[in-house]
Amino acid sequence: MPAPFSYAPRLAGVPVLWNIMKIDIVSVFPEYFEVLNLSLLGKAQEKGLVEVTAHNLRDWTHDVHHSVDDTPVGGGAGMVMKPEVWSECLDELLHLEPTTVTYDSTVTCDSTADADDTASADTAESAESATEIAANADTVPATDRPVLIFPNPSAPLFTQQDATELSHANHLLFGCGRYEGYDARIPQYYRAQGVDVREYSIGDYVLNGGEVAVSVMLEAITRLLPGFMGNAASIVEESYTGENALLEHRQYTKPADWRGIKVPDVLLSATTRRSTVSAAMRRWRRPTSCVRTSSRRWIVPSLTRPIAKR
Ligand code: SAM
C-alpha cells in the first residue's frame, strides 16, 4: 500500500507535501510505549504526522516459554538476546528474506568493533552538520530507506545532529535491548544486507533496557518534524541548534523581581512585542550563550565575532 501523504506548514510557513513518518519499536515490554500517546507526540499521531507501532519481540518466538535470550557464549554473567528471534521479527518488519552472509571469521572481536565504528564514522562523514541540515530543512528530501536503530550504552553518543538527520527518514525501526544486550551479529547482519543500521548511546551510564533510550531519541527526532510544534520558531532558537549549535541563553518570565532575584535590566528595557526579539536582547543573548557553551560544553570559535546591529 503506498504511504499516505499530508499537507502541512513547513518551518518557513510554506505548504509542503511529505510522508507520514512510520515508527516501529520492538521490545519485550511494548506496553512501555503507551506514554507516547501523551502530550505532543500523542497529538502528532492524531494529526497523522507520525504512526507509532510497538511490537512484542516474544510474538516471534516458537517455544512455550517465549524465550528471547540465552547464555553468553564463552561464559559470564547474565543472558544475551538471541539473534534468531530478532531476525524473524526484523525480516518481517523490513520485508527482507532470510539469507546467509559471507563473513570473515578471522576478524577478531576488536577489529569487528573497529569495523562497526568505521561504519558509523562513514555515516557521520556523509551527514551534513546540524546547522547545514537545519538551514536546508526545506530541501533535504525524506529518505525512503528504513533506518534500524539499536540503543547501546557502548555506542557513539546520540546528538542533536543525529536527531536532525533522522527526522528526514520515512521509516525508523527501533530494537530495544534487555539483559546483557543483543547478540553482536544482529546489527552486522543487517548492515551486510544493505540496511542503514545505527547504534546509539543516550549517555555514559547503563540502563536496564533500551525502552527509555528509544523514548528519548524518539522525542528528540519527532519534535523536529514540520507541523509537530505549535510554534515552529521554538525548534530554531534552541540549544544545539542554529549557528555554532550554541547552548541557549538563560530564560526568564515575569515577575521582574522574584524573591529578591531580578531579571537582568537589559532584558526589561529591551522588552517589545511577545513574538519579536529586540537587537538589545540579541546582543545580551549571544555572549551569554557563548560563555555558557564554552564553560559547559566546548570552545566556541566565533566567541568574539561581532553581532550585527539592527
Ligand atoms: N551489558 C551491557 C553493557 O555493559 O554495555 C549493558 C546492557 S543494558 C543492561 C541492556 C540494554 O539497555 C542495552 O542492550 C541497550 O539496549 C539498553 N541501554 C542501556 N543503557 C543504555 C544507554 N546508556 N544508551 C542506550 N541504550 C542503553
Short mmCIF file of C-alpha atoms and ligand atoms in Angstrom, two decimals:
data_model
loop_
_atom_site.label_atom_id
_atom_site.label_comp_id
_atom_site.label_asym_id
_atom_site.label_seq_id
_atom_site.Cartn_x
_atom_site.Cartn_y
_atom_site.Cartn_z
CA MET A 1 0.00 0.00 0.00
CA PRO A 2 1.50 3.42 -0.87
CA ALA A 3 2.44 5.64 2.06
CA PRO A 4 -0.23 8.23 2.94
CA PHE A 5 0.58 11.89 2.41
CA SER A 6 -0.25 15.04 4.39
CA TYR A 7 -0.15 18.75 3.68
CA ALA A 8 1.04 20.99 6.49
CA PRO A 9 3.08 24.16 7.01
CA ARG A 10 6.86 23.98 6.83
CA LEU A 11 9.10 25.78 9.27
CA ALA A 12 9.09 28.77 6.94
CA GLY A 13 5.30 28.69 6.82
CA VAL A 14 5.17 27.45 3.21
CA PRO A 15 2.91 24.45 2.48
CA VAL A 16 4.82 21.24 1.69
CA LEU A 17 3.98 17.64 0.85
CA TRP A 18 5.56 14.91 2.98
CA ASN A 19 5.18 11.30 4.01
CA ILE A 20 3.93 10.26 7.41
CA MET A 21 6.90 9.09 9.47
CA LYS A 22 6.42 5.41 10.26
CA ILE A 23 7.98 4.29 13.55
CA ASP A 24 8.20 0.64 14.60
CA ILE A 25 9.53 -0.26 18.04
CA VAL A 26 10.38 -3.81 19.09
CA SER A 27 10.58 -4.56 22.80
CA VAL A 28 9.75 -7.25 25.32
CA PHE A 29 7.75 -4.52 27.11
CA PRO A 30 5.68 -2.88 24.33
CA GLU A 31 3.24 -1.51 26.95
CA TYR A 32 6.05 0.80 28.00
CA PHE A 33 5.38 2.90 24.89
CA GLU A 34 1.81 3.77 25.84
CA VAL A 35 3.30 7.02 27.16
CA LEU A 36 3.94 8.02 23.56
CA ASN A 37 0.21 8.62 23.21
CA LEU A 38 0.53 11.54 25.63
CA SER A 39 1.47 15.16 25.07
CA LEU A 40 2.80 16.50 21.76
CA LEU A 41 3.76 13.08 20.38
CA GLY A 42 0.23 11.85 21.03
CA LYS A 43 -1.12 14.91 19.19
CA ALA A 44 1.31 14.32 16.32
CA GLN A 45 -0.12 10.81 15.94
CA GLU A 46 -3.66 12.21 15.96
CA LYS A 47 -2.65 14.77 13.34
CA GLY A 48 -1.20 11.99 11.19
CA LEU A 49 2.39 13.27 11.29
CA VAL A 50 3.71 10.02 12.76
CA GLU A 51 2.46 6.48 13.07
CA VAL A 52 3.96 4.60 16.03
CA THR A 53 3.61 0.83 16.46
CA ALA A 54 5.14 -1.04 19.41
CA HIS A 55 5.69 -4.75 18.77
CA ASN A 56 6.32 -7.51 21.29
CA LEU A 57 9.51 -9.40 20.38
CA ARG A 58 8.05 -12.51 22.03
CA ASP A 59 5.46 -12.70 19.23
CA TRP A 60 8.28 -14.04 17.02
CA THR A 61 9.24 -16.89 19.40
CA HIS A 62 8.17 -20.52 18.88
CA ASP A 63 8.83 -22.18 22.26
CA VAL A 64 6.38 -22.49 25.14
CA HIS A 65 8.35 -20.05 27.31
CA HIS A 66 8.61 -17.41 24.54
CA SER A 67 12.30 -17.07 25.31
CA VAL A 68 14.26 -14.28 23.67
CA ASP A 69 17.58 -14.81 25.48
CA ASP A 70 20.27 -17.42 26.00
CA THR A 71 23.50 -17.78 27.97
CA PRO A 72 26.55 -15.83 26.74
CA VAL A 73 28.99 -17.83 24.61
CA GLY A 74 32.30 -18.08 26.47
CA GLY A 75 30.65 -17.64 29.88
CA GLY A 76 29.92 -14.62 32.01
CA ALA A 77 27.02 -13.14 33.91
CA GLY A 78 23.52 -12.60 32.59
CA MET A 79 21.81 -13.51 29.34
CA VAL A 80 22.12 -12.28 25.75
CA MET A 81 19.26 -11.68 23.31
CA LYS A 82 19.10 -14.41 20.67
CA PRO A 83 19.71 -13.50 17.02
CA GLU A 84 17.13 -15.97 15.64
CA VAL A 85 14.15 -14.30 17.32
CA TRP A 86 15.33 -10.80 16.39
CA SER A 87 15.95 -11.77 12.77
CA GLU A 88 12.49 -13.31 12.32
CA CYS A 89 10.98 -10.11 13.67
CA LEU A 90 13.23 -7.68 11.75
CA ASP A 91 12.96 -9.61 8.45
CA GLU A 92 9.20 -9.31 8.66
CA LEU A 93 9.17 -5.62 9.56
CA LEU A 94 11.81 -4.76 6.96
CA HIS A 95 10.29 -7.07 4.30
CA LEU A 96 13.56 -9.00 3.88
CA GLU A 97 14.09 -12.66 3.02
CA PRO A 98 16.39 -14.64 5.37
CA THR A 99 19.80 -15.26 3.85
CA THR A 100 23.36 -16.21 4.79
CA VAL A 101 26.03 -13.52 4.60
CA THR A 102 29.69 -14.10 3.79
CA TYR A 103 31.58 -13.22 6.89
CA ASP A 104 35.31 -13.31 7.56
CA SER A 105 35.56 -15.46 10.69
CA THR A 106 39.22 -14.48 11.15
CA VAL A 107 38.10 -10.96 12.07
CA THR A 108 38.76 -10.58 15.77
CA CYS A 109 36.33 -9.17 18.25
CA ASP A 110 38.27 -5.90 18.49
CA SER A 111 38.58 -5.36 14.77
CA THR A 112 34.88 -6.14 14.37
CA ALA A 113 34.17 -3.32 16.78
CA ASP A 114 36.52 -1.13 14.74
CA ALA A 115 34.65 -2.07 11.59
CA ASP A 116 31.40 -1.07 13.24
CA ASP A 117 32.94 2.21 14.31
CA THR A 118 34.16 2.81 10.77
CA ALA A 119 30.62 2.32 9.54
CA SER A 120 29.35 4.94 11.95
CA ALA A 121 32.24 7.26 11.07
CA ASP A 122 31.30 6.99 7.38
CA THR A 123 27.75 7.90 8.25
CA ALA A 124 28.89 10.85 10.29
CA GLU A 125 31.16 11.97 7.46
CA SER A 126 28.42 11.82 4.87
CA ALA A 127 25.99 13.63 7.13
CA GLU A 128 25.81 17.38 6.91
CA SER A 129 26.36 19.37 10.06
CA ALA A 130 23.29 20.04 12.19
CA THR A 131 23.48 23.66 11.14
CA GLU A 132 23.60 22.84 7.43
CA ILE A 133 20.75 20.38 7.72
CA ALA A 134 18.64 22.88 9.64
CA ALA A 135 19.41 25.53 7.04
CA ASN A 136 18.47 23.11 4.24
CA ALA A 137 15.42 21.75 6.04
CA ASP A 138 13.21 22.74 3.13
CA THR A 139 15.39 20.98 0.55
CA VAL A 140 16.61 17.79 2.26
CA PRO A 141 14.28 15.05 0.99
CA ALA A 142 12.79 12.46 3.29
CA THR A 143 14.55 9.16 2.65
CA ASP A 144 12.60 6.02 1.80
CA ARG A 145 15.40 3.81 3.15
CA PRO A 146 14.39 2.44 6.56
CA VAL A 147 16.78 3.13 9.43
CA LEU A 148 17.27 0.37 12.01
CA ILE A 149 18.35 1.77 15.37
CA PHE A 150 19.65 -0.16 18.38
CA PRO A 151 20.23 1.69 21.66
CA ASN A 152 23.50 0.53 23.14
CA PRO A 153 25.50 2.08 26.03
CA SER A 154 28.80 1.32 24.29
CA ALA A 155 27.81 3.01 21.00
CA PRO A 156 28.58 6.60 19.93
CA LEU A 157 26.52 9.25 21.74
CA PHE A 158 23.21 10.29 20.19
CA THR A 159 23.29 14.01 19.40
CA GLN A 160 21.03 16.77 18.06
CA GLN A 161 22.78 16.28 14.72
CA ASP A 162 21.65 12.63 14.65
CA ALA A 163 18.12 13.68 15.62
CA THR A 164 18.07 16.23 12.79
CA GLU A 165 19.34 13.73 10.26
CA LEU A 166 16.89 11.02 11.35
CA SER A 167 13.95 13.45 11.26
CA HIS A 168 14.25 13.22 7.45
CA ALA A 169 13.73 9.44 7.35
CA ASN A 170 10.33 8.00 6.44
CA HIS A 171 10.69 4.79 8.42
CA LEU A 172 12.51 4.27 11.73
CA LEU A 173 12.70 0.84 13.34
CA PHE A 174 14.00 0.67 16.93
CA GLY A 175 15.15 -2.54 18.63
CA CYS A 176 15.22 -2.37 22.44
CA GLY A 177 17.89 -4.46 24.11
CA ARG A 178 17.46 -6.08 27.52
CA TYR A 179 19.60 -8.31 29.77
CA GLU A 180 23.30 -8.06 28.77
CA GLY A 181 22.22 -6.74 25.39
CA TYR A 182 21.65 -8.31 21.96
CA ASP A 183 23.91 -10.69 20.01
CA ALA A 184 26.51 -8.52 18.23
CA ARG A 185 25.85 -10.27 14.91
CA ILE A 186 22.37 -8.75 14.57
CA PRO A 187 23.49 -5.23 13.51
CA GLN A 188 26.34 -6.77 11.48
CA TYR A 189 23.95 -8.97 9.53
CA TYR A 190 21.54 -6.16 8.66
CA ARG A 191 24.39 -3.84 7.66
CA ALA A 192 25.59 -6.58 5.33
CA GLN A 193 22.04 -6.68 3.92
CA GLY A 194 22.34 -3.01 3.00
CA VAL A 195 20.13 -1.73 5.81
CA ASP A 196 21.07 1.63 7.35
CA VAL A 197 21.84 0.37 10.88
CA ARG A 198 22.70 2.77 13.70
CA GLU A 199 23.68 2.06 17.30
CA TYR A 200 23.48 4.94 19.75
CA SER A 201 24.08 5.54 23.43
CA ILE A 202 22.00 8.23 25.13
CA GLY A 203 24.63 8.80 27.82
CA ASP A 204 27.56 7.30 29.67
CA TYR A 205 25.59 5.17 32.12
CA VAL A 206 23.82 1.80 31.93
CA LEU A 207 20.02 1.44 31.91
CA ASN A 208 18.06 -1.79 32.36
CA GLY A 209 16.76 -1.76 28.82
CA GLY A 210 16.54 0.21 25.58
CA GLU A 211 12.97 1.45 26.15
CA VAL A 212 13.93 4.69 27.91
CA ALA A 213 16.68 5.33 25.36
CA VAL A 214 14.25 4.85 22.46
CA SER A 215 11.74 7.24 24.08
CA VAL A 216 14.48 9.85 24.44
CA MET A 217 15.62 9.52 20.82
CA LEU A 218 12.05 9.48 19.51
CA GLU A 219 11.16 12.67 21.33
CA ALA A 220 14.28 14.44 20.04
CA ILE A 221 13.60 13.30 16.45
CA THR A 222 9.85 13.78 16.15
CA ARG A 223 9.74 17.29 17.62
CA LEU A 224 11.77 18.37 14.56
CA LEU A 225 9.05 17.23 12.15
CA PRO A 226 7.30 20.07 10.35
CA GLY A 227 3.94 20.73 12.00
CA PHE A 228 4.91 18.95 15.24
CA MET A 229 5.45 22.06 17.38
CA GLY A 230 2.73 24.67 17.72
CA ASN A 231 5.35 27.40 17.20
CA ALA A 232 7.95 26.35 14.63
CA ALA A 233 10.36 29.02 15.91
CA SER A 234 10.71 27.05 19.15
CA ILE A 235 12.94 24.47 17.46
CA VAL A 236 15.07 27.07 15.66
CA GLU A 237 16.06 29.08 18.74
CA GLU A 238 17.28 26.21 20.89
CA SER A 239 20.39 24.67 22.38
CA TYR A 240 22.50 22.63 19.92
CA THR A 241 20.68 24.27 17.01
CA GLY A 242 21.48 27.03 14.55
CA GLU A 243 24.76 28.87 14.15
CA ASN A 244 27.55 27.07 16.08
CA ALA A 245 24.90 24.97 17.85
CA LEU A 246 25.32 27.08 20.98
CA LEU A 247 23.63 26.31 24.29
CA GLU A 248 20.62 28.51 24.88
CA HIS A 249 20.89 31.65 26.99
CA ARG A 250 19.10 31.85 30.35
CA GLN A 251 15.33 32.25 30.18
CA TYR A 252 13.15 34.46 32.41
CA THR A 253 9.47 35.23 32.75
CA LYS A 254 7.53 37.63 35.00
CA PRO A 255 7.71 38.95 37.72
CA ALA A 256 10.79 41.09 37.12
CA ASP A 257 11.79 40.72 40.78
CA TRP A 258 11.16 37.31 42.35
CA ARG A 259 12.24 36.68 45.92
CA GLY A 260 14.96 39.26 45.54
CA ILE A 261 16.39 37.90 42.29
CA LYS A 262 15.99 40.36 39.42
CA VAL A 263 15.71 39.74 35.72
CA PRO A 264 18.74 41.43 34.03
CA ASP A 265 17.96 45.11 33.34
CA VAL A 266 18.91 44.80 29.69
CA LEU A 267 16.06 42.36 29.12
CA LEU A 268 13.49 44.54 30.88
CA SER A 269 14.47 47.60 28.89
CA ALA A 270 14.52 45.55 25.68
CA THR A 271 11.05 44.07 26.09
CA THR A 272 9.00 44.54 22.93
CA ARG A 273 6.10 42.63 21.43
CA ARG A 274 5.95 38.98 22.54
CA SER A 275 6.96 37.49 19.20
CA THR A 276 9.84 39.84 18.43
CA VAL A 277 13.35 39.83 19.82
CA SER A 278 14.96 43.26 20.01
CA ALA A 279 18.52 43.98 18.91
CA ALA A 280 19.47 44.75 22.54
CA MET A 281 18.15 41.38 23.60
CA ARG A 282 20.10 39.64 20.83
CA ARG A 283 23.25 41.44 21.98
CA TRP A 284 22.68 40.05 25.51
CA ARG A 285 21.73 36.56 24.43
CA ARG A 286 24.63 35.80 22.07
CA PRO A 287 27.53 36.35 24.53
CA THR A 288 25.53 34.66 27.28
CA SER A 289 25.12 31.60 25.04
CA CYS A 290 28.80 31.69 24.05
CA VAL A 291 30.02 31.83 27.66
CA ARG A 292 27.64 29.09 28.71
CA THR A 293 28.68 26.87 25.80
CA SER A 294 32.40 27.32 26.26
CA SER A 295 32.21 26.70 30.00
CA ARG A 296 29.84 23.73 29.85
CA ARG A 297 30.48 22.04 26.52
CA TRP A 298 33.09 23.20 24.00
CA ILE A 299 35.08 26.23 22.89
CA VAL A 300 33.05 28.49 20.64
CA PRO A 301 35.18 29.61 17.68
CA SER A 302 33.16 32.75 16.99
CA LEU A 303 33.01 33.90 20.60
CA THR A 304 34.38 37.28 19.66
CA ARG A 305 32.54 37.66 16.38
CA PRO A 306 30.59 40.93 16.35
CA ILE A 307 26.81 40.79 16.33
CA ALA A 308 25.18 42.77 13.58
CA LYS A 309 23.21 45.77 14.80
CA ARG A 310 19.70 46.20 13.51
N1 SAM B 1 25.93 -5.32 29.10
C1 SAM B 1 25.73 -4.02 28.53
C2 SAM B 1 26.95 -3.17 28.74
O1 SAM B 1 27.60 -3.30 29.76
O2 SAM B 1 27.26 -2.33 27.88
C3 SAM B 1 24.54 -3.32 29.16
C4 SAM B 1 23.25 -3.90 28.72
S1 SAM B 1 21.87 -2.98 29.33
C5 SAM B 1 21.63 -3.69 30.90
C6 SAM B 1 20.52 -3.63 28.39
C7 SAM B 1 20.09 -2.76 27.21
O3 SAM B 1 19.70 -1.49 27.68
C8 SAM B 1 21.11 -2.50 26.15
O4 SAM B 1 21.21 -3.55 25.21
C9 SAM B 1 20.57 -1.24 25.49
O5 SAM B 1 19.57 -1.54 24.55
C10 SAM B 1 19.92 -0.51 26.67
N2 SAM B 1 20.77 0.54 27.25
C11 SAM B 1 21.30 0.55 28.49
N3 SAM B 1 21.98 1.68 28.71
C12 SAM B 1 21.88 2.42 27.61
C13 SAM B 1 22.39 3.70 27.21
N4 SAM B 1 23.13 4.45 28.01
N5 SAM B 1 22.08 4.16 25.98
C14 SAM B 1 21.34 3.42 25.14
N6 SAM B 1 20.83 2.21 25.45
C15 SAM B 1 21.10 1.70 26.67
#
